Structure formats: structure tokens, C-alpha cells
PDB file of C-alpha atoms in Angstrom:
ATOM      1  CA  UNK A   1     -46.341 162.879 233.034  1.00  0.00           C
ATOM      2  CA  UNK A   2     -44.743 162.417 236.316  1.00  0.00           C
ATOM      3  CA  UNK A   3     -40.984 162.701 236.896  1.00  0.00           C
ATOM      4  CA  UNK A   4     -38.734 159.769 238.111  1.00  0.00           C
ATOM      5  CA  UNK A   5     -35.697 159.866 240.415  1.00  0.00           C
ATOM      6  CA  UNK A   6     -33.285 157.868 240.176  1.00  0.00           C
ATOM      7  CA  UNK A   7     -29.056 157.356 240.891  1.00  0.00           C
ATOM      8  CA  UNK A   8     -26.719 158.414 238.065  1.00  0.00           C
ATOM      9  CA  UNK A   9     -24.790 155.926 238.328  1.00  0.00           C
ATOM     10  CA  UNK A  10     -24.199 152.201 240.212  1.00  0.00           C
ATOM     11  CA  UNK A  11     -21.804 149.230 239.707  1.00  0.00           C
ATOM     12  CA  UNK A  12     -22.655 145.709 240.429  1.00  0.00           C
ATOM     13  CA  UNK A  13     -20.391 142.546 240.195  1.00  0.00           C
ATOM     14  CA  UNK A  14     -21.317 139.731 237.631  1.00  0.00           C
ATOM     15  CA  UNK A  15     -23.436 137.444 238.918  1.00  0.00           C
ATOM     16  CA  UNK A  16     -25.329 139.359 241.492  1.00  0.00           C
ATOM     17  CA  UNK A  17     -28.335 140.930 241.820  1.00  0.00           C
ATOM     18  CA  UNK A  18     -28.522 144.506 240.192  1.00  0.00           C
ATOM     19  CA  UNK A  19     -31.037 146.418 242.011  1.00  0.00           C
ATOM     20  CA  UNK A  20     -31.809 149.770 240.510  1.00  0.00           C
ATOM     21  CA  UNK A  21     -34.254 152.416 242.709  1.00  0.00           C
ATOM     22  CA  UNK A  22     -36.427 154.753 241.389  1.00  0.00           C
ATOM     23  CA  UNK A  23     -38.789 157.642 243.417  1.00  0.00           C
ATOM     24  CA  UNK A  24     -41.881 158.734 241.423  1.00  0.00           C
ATOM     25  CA  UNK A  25     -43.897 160.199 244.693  1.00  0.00           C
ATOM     26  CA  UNK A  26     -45.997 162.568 242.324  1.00  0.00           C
ATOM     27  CA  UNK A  27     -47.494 159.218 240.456  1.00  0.00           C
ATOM     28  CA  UNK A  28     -51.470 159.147 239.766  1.00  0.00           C
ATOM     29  CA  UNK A  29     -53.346 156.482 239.812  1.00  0.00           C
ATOM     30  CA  UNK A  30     -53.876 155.845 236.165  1.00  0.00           C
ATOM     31  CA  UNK A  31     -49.722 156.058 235.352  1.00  0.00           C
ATOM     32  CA  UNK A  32     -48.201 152.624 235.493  1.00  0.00           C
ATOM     33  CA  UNK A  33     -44.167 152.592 236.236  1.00  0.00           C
ATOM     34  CA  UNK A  34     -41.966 151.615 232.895  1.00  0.00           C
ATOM     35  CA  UNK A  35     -38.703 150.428 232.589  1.00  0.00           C
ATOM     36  CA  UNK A  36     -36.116 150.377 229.128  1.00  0.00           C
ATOM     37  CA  UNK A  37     -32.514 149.946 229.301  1.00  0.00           C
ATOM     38  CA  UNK A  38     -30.386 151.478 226.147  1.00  0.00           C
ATOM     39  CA  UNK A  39     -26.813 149.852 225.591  1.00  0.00           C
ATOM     40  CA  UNK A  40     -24.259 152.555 224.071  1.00  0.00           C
ATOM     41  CA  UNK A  41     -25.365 153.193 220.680  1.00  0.00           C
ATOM     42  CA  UNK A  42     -28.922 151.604 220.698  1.00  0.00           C
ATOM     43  CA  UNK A  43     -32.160 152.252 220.804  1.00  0.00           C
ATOM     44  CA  UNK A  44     -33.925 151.789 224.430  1.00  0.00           C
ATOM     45  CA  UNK A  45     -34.954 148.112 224.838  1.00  0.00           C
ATOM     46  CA  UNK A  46     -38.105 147.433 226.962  1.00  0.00           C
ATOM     47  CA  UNK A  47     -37.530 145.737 230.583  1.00  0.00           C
ATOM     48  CA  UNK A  48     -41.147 145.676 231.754  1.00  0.00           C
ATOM     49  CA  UNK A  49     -43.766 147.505 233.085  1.00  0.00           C
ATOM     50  CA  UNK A  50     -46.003 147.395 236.176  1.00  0.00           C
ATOM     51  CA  UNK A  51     -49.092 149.370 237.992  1.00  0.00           C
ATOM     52  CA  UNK A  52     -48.777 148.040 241.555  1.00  0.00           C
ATOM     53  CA  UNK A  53     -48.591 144.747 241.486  1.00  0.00           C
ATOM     54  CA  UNK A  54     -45.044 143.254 241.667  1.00  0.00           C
ATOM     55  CA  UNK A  55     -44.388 141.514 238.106  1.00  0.00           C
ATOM     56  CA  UNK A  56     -41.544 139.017 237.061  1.00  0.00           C
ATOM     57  CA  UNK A  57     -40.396 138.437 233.268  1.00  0.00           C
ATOM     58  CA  UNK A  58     -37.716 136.658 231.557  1.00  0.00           C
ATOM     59  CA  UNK A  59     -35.807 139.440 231.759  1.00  0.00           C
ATOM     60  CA  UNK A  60     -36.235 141.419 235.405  1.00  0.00           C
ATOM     61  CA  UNK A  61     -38.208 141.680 237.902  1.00  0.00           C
ATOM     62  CA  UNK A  62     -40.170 145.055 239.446  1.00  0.00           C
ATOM     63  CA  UNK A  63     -40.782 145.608 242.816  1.00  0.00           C
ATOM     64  CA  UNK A  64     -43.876 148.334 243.545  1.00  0.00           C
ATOM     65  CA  UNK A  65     -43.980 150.382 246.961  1.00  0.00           C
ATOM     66  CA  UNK A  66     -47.776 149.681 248.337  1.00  0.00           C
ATOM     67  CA  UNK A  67     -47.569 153.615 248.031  1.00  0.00           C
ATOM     68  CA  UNK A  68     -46.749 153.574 244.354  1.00  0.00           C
ATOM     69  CA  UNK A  69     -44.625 156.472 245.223  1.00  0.00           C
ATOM     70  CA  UNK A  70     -41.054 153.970 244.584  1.00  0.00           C
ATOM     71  CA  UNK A  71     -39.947 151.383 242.767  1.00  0.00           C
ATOM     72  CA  UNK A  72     -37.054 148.744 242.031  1.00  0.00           C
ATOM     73  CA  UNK A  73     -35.809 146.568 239.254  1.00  0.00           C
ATOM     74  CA  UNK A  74     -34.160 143.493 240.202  1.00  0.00           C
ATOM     75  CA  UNK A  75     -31.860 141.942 237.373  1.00  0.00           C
ATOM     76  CA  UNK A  76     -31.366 138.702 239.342  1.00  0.00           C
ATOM     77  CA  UNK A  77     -27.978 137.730 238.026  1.00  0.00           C
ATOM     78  CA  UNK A  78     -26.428 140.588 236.169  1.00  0.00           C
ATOM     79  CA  UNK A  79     -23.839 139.743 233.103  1.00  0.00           C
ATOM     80  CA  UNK A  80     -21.311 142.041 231.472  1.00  0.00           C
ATOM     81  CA  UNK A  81     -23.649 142.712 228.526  1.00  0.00           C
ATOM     82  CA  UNK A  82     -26.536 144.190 231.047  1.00  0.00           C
ATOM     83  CA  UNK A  83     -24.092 147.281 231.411  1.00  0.00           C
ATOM     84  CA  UNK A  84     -26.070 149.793 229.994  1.00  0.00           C
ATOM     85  CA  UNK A  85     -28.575 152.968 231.185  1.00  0.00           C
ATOM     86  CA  UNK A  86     -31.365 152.186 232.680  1.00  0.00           C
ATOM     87  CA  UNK A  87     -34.632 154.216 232.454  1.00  0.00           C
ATOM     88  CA  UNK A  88     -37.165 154.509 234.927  1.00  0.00           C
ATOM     89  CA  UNK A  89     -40.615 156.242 233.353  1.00  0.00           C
ATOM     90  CA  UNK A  90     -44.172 156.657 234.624  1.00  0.00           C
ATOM     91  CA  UNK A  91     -46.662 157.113 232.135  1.00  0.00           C
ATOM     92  CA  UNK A  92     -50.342 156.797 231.757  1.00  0.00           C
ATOM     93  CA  UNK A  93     -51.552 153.785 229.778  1.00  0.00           C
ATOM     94  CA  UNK A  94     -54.053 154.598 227.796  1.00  0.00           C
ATOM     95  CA  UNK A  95     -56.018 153.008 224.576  1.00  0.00           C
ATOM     96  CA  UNK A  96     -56.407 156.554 222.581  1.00  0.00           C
ATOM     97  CA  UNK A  97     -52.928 159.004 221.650  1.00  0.00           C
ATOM     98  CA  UNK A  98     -52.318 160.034 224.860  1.00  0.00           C
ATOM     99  CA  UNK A  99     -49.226 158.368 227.297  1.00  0.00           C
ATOM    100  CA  UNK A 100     -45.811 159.823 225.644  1.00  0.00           C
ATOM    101  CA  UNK A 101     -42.564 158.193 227.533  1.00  0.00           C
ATOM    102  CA  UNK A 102     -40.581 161.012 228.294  1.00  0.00           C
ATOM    103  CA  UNK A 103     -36.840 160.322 229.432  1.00  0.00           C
ATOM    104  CA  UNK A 104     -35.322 161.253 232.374  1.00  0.00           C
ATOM    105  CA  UNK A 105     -31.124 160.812 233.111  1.00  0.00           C
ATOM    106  CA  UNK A 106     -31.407 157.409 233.917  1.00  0.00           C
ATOM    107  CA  UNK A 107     -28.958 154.928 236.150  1.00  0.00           C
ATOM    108  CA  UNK A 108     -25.815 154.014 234.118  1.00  0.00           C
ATOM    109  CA  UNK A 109     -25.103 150.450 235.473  1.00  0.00           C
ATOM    110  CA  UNK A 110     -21.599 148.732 235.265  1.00  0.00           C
ATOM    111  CA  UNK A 111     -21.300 145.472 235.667  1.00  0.00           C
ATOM    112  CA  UNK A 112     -18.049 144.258 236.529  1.00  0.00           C
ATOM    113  CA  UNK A 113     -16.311 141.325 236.808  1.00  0.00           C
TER     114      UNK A 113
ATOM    115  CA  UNK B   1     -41.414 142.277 220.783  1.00  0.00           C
ATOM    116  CA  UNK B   2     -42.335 143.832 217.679  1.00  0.00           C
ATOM    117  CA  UNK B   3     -39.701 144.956 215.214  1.00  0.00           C
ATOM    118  CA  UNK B   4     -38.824 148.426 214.613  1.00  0.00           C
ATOM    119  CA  UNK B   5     -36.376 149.723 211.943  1.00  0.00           C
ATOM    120  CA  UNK B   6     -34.545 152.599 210.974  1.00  0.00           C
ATOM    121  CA  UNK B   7     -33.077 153.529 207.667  1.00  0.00           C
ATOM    122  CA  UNK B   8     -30.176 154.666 207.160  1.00  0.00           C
ATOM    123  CA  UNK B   9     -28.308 153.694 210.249  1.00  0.00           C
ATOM    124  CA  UNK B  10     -25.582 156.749 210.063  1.00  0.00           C
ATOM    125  CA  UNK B  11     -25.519 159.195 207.210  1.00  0.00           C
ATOM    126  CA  UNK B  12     -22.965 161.672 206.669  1.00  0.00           C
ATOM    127  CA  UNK B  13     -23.935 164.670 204.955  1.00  0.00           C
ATOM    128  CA  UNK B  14     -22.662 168.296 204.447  1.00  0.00           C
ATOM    129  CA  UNK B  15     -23.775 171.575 205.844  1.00  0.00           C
ATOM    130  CA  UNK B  16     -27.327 173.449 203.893  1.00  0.00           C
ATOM    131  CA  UNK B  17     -28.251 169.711 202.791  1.00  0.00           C
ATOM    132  CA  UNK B  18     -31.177 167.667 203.670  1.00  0.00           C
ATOM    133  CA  UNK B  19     -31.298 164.211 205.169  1.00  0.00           C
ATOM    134  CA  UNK B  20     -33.967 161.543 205.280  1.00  0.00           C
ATOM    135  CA  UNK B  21     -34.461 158.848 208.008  1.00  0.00           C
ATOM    136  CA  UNK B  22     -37.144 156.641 207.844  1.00  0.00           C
ATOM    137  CA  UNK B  23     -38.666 154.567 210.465  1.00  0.00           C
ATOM    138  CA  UNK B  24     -40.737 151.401 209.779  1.00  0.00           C
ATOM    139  CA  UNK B  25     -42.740 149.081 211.672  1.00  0.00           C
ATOM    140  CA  UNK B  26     -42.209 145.991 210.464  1.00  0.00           C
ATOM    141  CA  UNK B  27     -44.370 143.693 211.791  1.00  0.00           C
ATOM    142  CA  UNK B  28     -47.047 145.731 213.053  1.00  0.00           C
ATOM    143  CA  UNK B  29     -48.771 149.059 212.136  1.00  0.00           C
ATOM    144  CA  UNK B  30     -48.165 151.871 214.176  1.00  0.00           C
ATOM    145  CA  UNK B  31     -51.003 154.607 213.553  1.00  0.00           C
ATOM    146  CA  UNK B  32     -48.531 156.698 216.047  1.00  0.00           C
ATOM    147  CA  UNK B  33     -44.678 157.363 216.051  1.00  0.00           C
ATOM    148  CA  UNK B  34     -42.498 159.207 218.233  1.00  0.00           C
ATOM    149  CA  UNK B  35     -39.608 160.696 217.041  1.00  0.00           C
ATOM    150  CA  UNK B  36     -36.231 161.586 219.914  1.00  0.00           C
ATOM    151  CA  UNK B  37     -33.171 163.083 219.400  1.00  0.00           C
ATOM    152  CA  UNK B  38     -30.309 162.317 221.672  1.00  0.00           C
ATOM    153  CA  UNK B  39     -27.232 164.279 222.141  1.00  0.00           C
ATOM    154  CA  UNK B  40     -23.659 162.817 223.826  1.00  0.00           C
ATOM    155  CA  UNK B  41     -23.710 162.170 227.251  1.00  0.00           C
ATOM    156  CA  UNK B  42     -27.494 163.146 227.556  1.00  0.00           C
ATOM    157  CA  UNK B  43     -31.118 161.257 227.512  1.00  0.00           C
ATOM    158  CA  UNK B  44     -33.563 161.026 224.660  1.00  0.00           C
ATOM    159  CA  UNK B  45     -35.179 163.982 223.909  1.00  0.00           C
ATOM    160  CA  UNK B  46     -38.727 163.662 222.422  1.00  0.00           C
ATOM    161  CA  UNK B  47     -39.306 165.863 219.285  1.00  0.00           C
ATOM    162  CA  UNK B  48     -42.664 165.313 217.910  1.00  0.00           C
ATOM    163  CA  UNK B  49     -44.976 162.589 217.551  1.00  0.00           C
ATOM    164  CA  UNK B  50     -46.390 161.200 214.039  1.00  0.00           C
ATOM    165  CA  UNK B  51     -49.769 160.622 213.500  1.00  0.00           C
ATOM    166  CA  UNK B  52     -50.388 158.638 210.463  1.00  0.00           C
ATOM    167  CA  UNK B  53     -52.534 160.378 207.750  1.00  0.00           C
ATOM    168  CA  UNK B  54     -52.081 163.899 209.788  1.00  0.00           C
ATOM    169  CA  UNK B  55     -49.988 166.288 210.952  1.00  0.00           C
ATOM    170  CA  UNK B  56     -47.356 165.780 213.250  1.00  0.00           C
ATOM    171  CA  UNK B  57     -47.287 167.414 216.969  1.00  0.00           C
ATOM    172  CA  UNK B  58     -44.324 168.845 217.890  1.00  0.00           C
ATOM    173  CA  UNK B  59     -42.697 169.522 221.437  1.00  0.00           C
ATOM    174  CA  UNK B  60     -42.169 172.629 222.444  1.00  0.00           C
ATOM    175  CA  UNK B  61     -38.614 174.486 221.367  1.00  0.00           C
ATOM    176  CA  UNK B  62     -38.940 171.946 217.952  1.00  0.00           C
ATOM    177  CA  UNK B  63     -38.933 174.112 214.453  1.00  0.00           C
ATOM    178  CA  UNK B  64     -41.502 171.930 212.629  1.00  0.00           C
ATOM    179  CA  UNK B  65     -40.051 173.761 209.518  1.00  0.00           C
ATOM    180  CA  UNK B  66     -36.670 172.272 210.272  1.00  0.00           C
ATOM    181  CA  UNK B  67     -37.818 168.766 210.561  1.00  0.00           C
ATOM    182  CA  UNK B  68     -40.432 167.995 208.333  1.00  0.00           C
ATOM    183  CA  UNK B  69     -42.011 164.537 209.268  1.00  0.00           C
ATOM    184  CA  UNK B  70     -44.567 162.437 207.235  1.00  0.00           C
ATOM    185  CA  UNK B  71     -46.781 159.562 208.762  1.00  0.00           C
ATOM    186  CA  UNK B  72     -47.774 158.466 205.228  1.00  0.00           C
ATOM    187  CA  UNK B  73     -48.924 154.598 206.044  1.00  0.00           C
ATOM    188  CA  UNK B  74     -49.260 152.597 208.999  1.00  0.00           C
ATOM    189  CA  UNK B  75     -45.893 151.363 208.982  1.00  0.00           C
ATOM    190  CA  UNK B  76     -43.720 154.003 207.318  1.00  0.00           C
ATOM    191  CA  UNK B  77     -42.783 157.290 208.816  1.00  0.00           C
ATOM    192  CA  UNK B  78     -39.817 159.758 207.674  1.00  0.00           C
ATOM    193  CA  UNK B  79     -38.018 162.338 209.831  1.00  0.00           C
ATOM    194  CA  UNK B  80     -36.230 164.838 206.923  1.00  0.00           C
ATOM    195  CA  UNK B  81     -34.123 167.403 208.673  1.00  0.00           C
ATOM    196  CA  UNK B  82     -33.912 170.199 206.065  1.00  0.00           C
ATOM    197  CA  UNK B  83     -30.846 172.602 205.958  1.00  0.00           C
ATOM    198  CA  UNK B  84     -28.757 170.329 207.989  1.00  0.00           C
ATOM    199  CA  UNK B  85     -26.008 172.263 210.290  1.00  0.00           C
ATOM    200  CA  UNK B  86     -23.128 170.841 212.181  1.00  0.00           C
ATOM    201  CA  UNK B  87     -25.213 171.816 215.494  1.00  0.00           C
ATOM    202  CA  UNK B  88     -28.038 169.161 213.850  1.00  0.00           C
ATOM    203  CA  UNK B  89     -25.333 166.260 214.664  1.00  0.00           C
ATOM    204  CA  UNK B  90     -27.086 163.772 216.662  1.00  0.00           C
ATOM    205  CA  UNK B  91     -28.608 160.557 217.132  1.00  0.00           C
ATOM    206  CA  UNK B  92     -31.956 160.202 216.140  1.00  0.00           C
ATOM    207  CA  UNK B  93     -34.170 157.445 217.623  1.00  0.00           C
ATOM    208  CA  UNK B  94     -37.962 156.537 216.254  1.00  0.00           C
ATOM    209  CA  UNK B  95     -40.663 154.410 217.990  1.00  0.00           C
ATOM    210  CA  UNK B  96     -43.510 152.858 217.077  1.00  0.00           C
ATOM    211  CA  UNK B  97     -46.793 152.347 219.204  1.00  0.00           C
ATOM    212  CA  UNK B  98     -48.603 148.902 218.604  1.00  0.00           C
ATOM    213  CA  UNK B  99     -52.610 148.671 219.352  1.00  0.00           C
ATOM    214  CA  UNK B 100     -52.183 144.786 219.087  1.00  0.00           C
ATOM    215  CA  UNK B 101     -50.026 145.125 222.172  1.00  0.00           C
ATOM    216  CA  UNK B 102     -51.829 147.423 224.704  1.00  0.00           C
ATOM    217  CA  UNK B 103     -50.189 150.588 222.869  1.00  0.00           C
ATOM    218  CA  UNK B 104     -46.627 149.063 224.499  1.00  0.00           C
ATOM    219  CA  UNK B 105     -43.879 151.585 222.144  1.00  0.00           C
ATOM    220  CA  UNK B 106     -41.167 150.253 220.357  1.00  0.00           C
ATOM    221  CA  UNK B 107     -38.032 151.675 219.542  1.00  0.00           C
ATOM    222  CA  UNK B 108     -35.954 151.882 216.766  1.00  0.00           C
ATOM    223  CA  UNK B 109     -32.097 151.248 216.637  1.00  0.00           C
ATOM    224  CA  UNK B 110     -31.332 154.657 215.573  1.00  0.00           C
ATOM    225  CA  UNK B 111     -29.327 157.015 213.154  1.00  0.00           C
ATOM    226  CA  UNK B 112     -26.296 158.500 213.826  1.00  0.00           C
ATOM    227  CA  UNK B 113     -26.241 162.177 211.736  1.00  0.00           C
ATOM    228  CA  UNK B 114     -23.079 163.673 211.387  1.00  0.00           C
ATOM    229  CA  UNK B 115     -23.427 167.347 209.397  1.00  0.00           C
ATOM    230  CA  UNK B 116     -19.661 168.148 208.410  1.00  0.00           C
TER     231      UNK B 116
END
């Protein structure tokens, strides 16, 4: 599977938008971009996936380069409780056994108030 | 999203003894499971991944004789880490894989191991 870039570490103020990069320039064109977030203690909780479309949930949004080679989740209005690390993870999506999410470092988002 | 649980939720045990986890799907069958391990401080580390009704595949660097897993139904698998040591401490996260959902994974809420 690819590898993902992405910032140790960013704060964001309650309220605002939390916008969270990630660099995946070695992406093919079968591997769709995931996101999970894991709150201290947790297990990861899905955020939403995309292939290059942008795509919109309940819970984020995803913003797709036209190059597929970047990416960026939007949490639109951040609260306290969406402090947590966020994983960015390109993996193929496939119908058979294939397509294991492998974990990179992650961001670590604070939200603050 | 579908439901994913893991049993026990911390276990205590003491060094040279064994420890069972299990991870179920509960809403769902999962023919595949993943299994992670994830130290302090660090990111999920993927041990093997549990096929139901054969063997596991481990990652590289994973003794399959120190953790013996078992995919024995489509909603049941166990992670038993044999001979615990203190360097075993960890947490241990499952996943499950749902076909009725595009393959989307799952993850558990994990076990905290602590080998005294």
C-alpha cells in the first residue's frame, strides 16, 4: 500500500474548521484515500473515504487533489470531543482479501477552547 | 456502522501465562479479521489477519507461535497470546471486514494487556 504524509500534530479552536492535510503522491489508481480518527484509549472510528471525487458525510468532509497525489479533511465546526489522532490511509478497495489498512503516525488534533 | 466487540476489555495477568481476547462481529459476519497491536505513544501495528475456517497470515517480525489466532465462525475470532511477558503489555485492537458494506473494516474498542 502507499504511504501517507501527514503533520504530527495541529491545534484548532472550537468552533472552527479543522483542516487536516495529507500527501500520498505514490497513490495508484485503484487505492482510494481513507480516513479514521482514534480518541485516547479507543479503537479507530471511521471518518470517510473517497477515490477522487470530493465527498461530504455527517461527520467530515474530504477534499481530493485532481492529482490524487493530496488530500484534506475538513471537520467543519470542530468540538472538544473531536480531539483525537487522525489517520490518513490509502488502500486499494477491493471485493476479494486483498486491501489491509496499514497505519501511519497520524495528526494528533487539539481542539481548544 | 456495524458493531464490533472485544472481550475482555483489560486483563491483567502474570508473567509465563496465557491470555485470550476475543473479537466478535456482532451484527455482521466478517469472513476476515485483522488483528493490531499498539504500543504508548505509537500507531497501530498490524499483526496478522484471520481468515475464517483457515489459517491466519501473519506480518512479518510476528511469532505465529506466540499468538495463536482462530477464525472459527463468521463472527468470532480469538487472539491467545501464549507465555505472556511484561514486554507483551499492550493494547490490542481487532477489526472486522463486512462484504454487506463494500469490505468497509470495522474496529474493535480494544484490550488493554498488562503482563505483571
Amino acid at each position: 500500500d502507499a504511504k501517507t504524509t501527514q503533520p504530527t500534530s495541529m491545534d484548532c479552536a472550537e468552533g472552527r474548521a479543522a483542516n487536516l492535510p495529507c500527501n500520498h503522491s505514490t497513490i495508484s489508481g485503484n487505492e482510494y484515500v481513507y480516513w479514521y480518527r482514534q480518541i485516547h484509549s479507543q479503537g479507530p472510528q471511521y471518518i470517510i473515504h473517497g477515490l477522487k471525487n470530493n465527498e461530504t458525510n455527517e461527520m467530515a468532509s474530504l477534499i481530493i487533489t485532481e492529482d490524487r497525489k493530496s488530500s484534506t479533511l475538513i471537520l467543519p465546526h470542530a468540538t472538544l470531543r473531536d480531539t483525537a489522532v487522525y489517520y490518513c490511509i490509502v488502500r486499494a478497495r477491493t471485493n476479494n482479501q486483498g486491501g489491509k489498512l496499514i497505519f501511519g503516525q497520524g495528526t494528533e488534533l487539539s481542539v481548544k477552547p | 456502522g456495524a458493531v464490533v466487540s472485544q472481550h475482555p476489555s483489560w486483563v491483567i495477568c502474570k508473567s509465563g501465562t496465557s491470555v485470550k481476547i476475543e473479537c466478535r462481529s456482532l451484527d455482521f459476519q466478517a469472513t476476515t479479521m485483522f488483528w493490531y497491536r499498539q504500543f504508548p505513544k505509537q500507531s497501530l501495528m498490524l499483526m496478522a489477519t484471520s481468515n475464517e475456517g483457515s489459517k491466519a497470515t501473519y506480518e512479518q517480525g510476528v511469532e505465529k507461535d506466540k499468538f495463536l489466532i482462530n477464525h472459527a465462525s463468521l463472527t468470532l475470532s480469538t487472539l491467545t497470546v501464549t507465555s505472556a511477558h511484561p514486554e507483551d503489555s499492550s493494547f490490542y485492537i481487532c477489526s472486522a471486514r463486512d462484504r454487506t458494506r463494500s469490505n468497509e473494516q470495522f474496529f474493535g474498542p480494544g484490550t488493554r494487556l498488562t503482563v505483571l
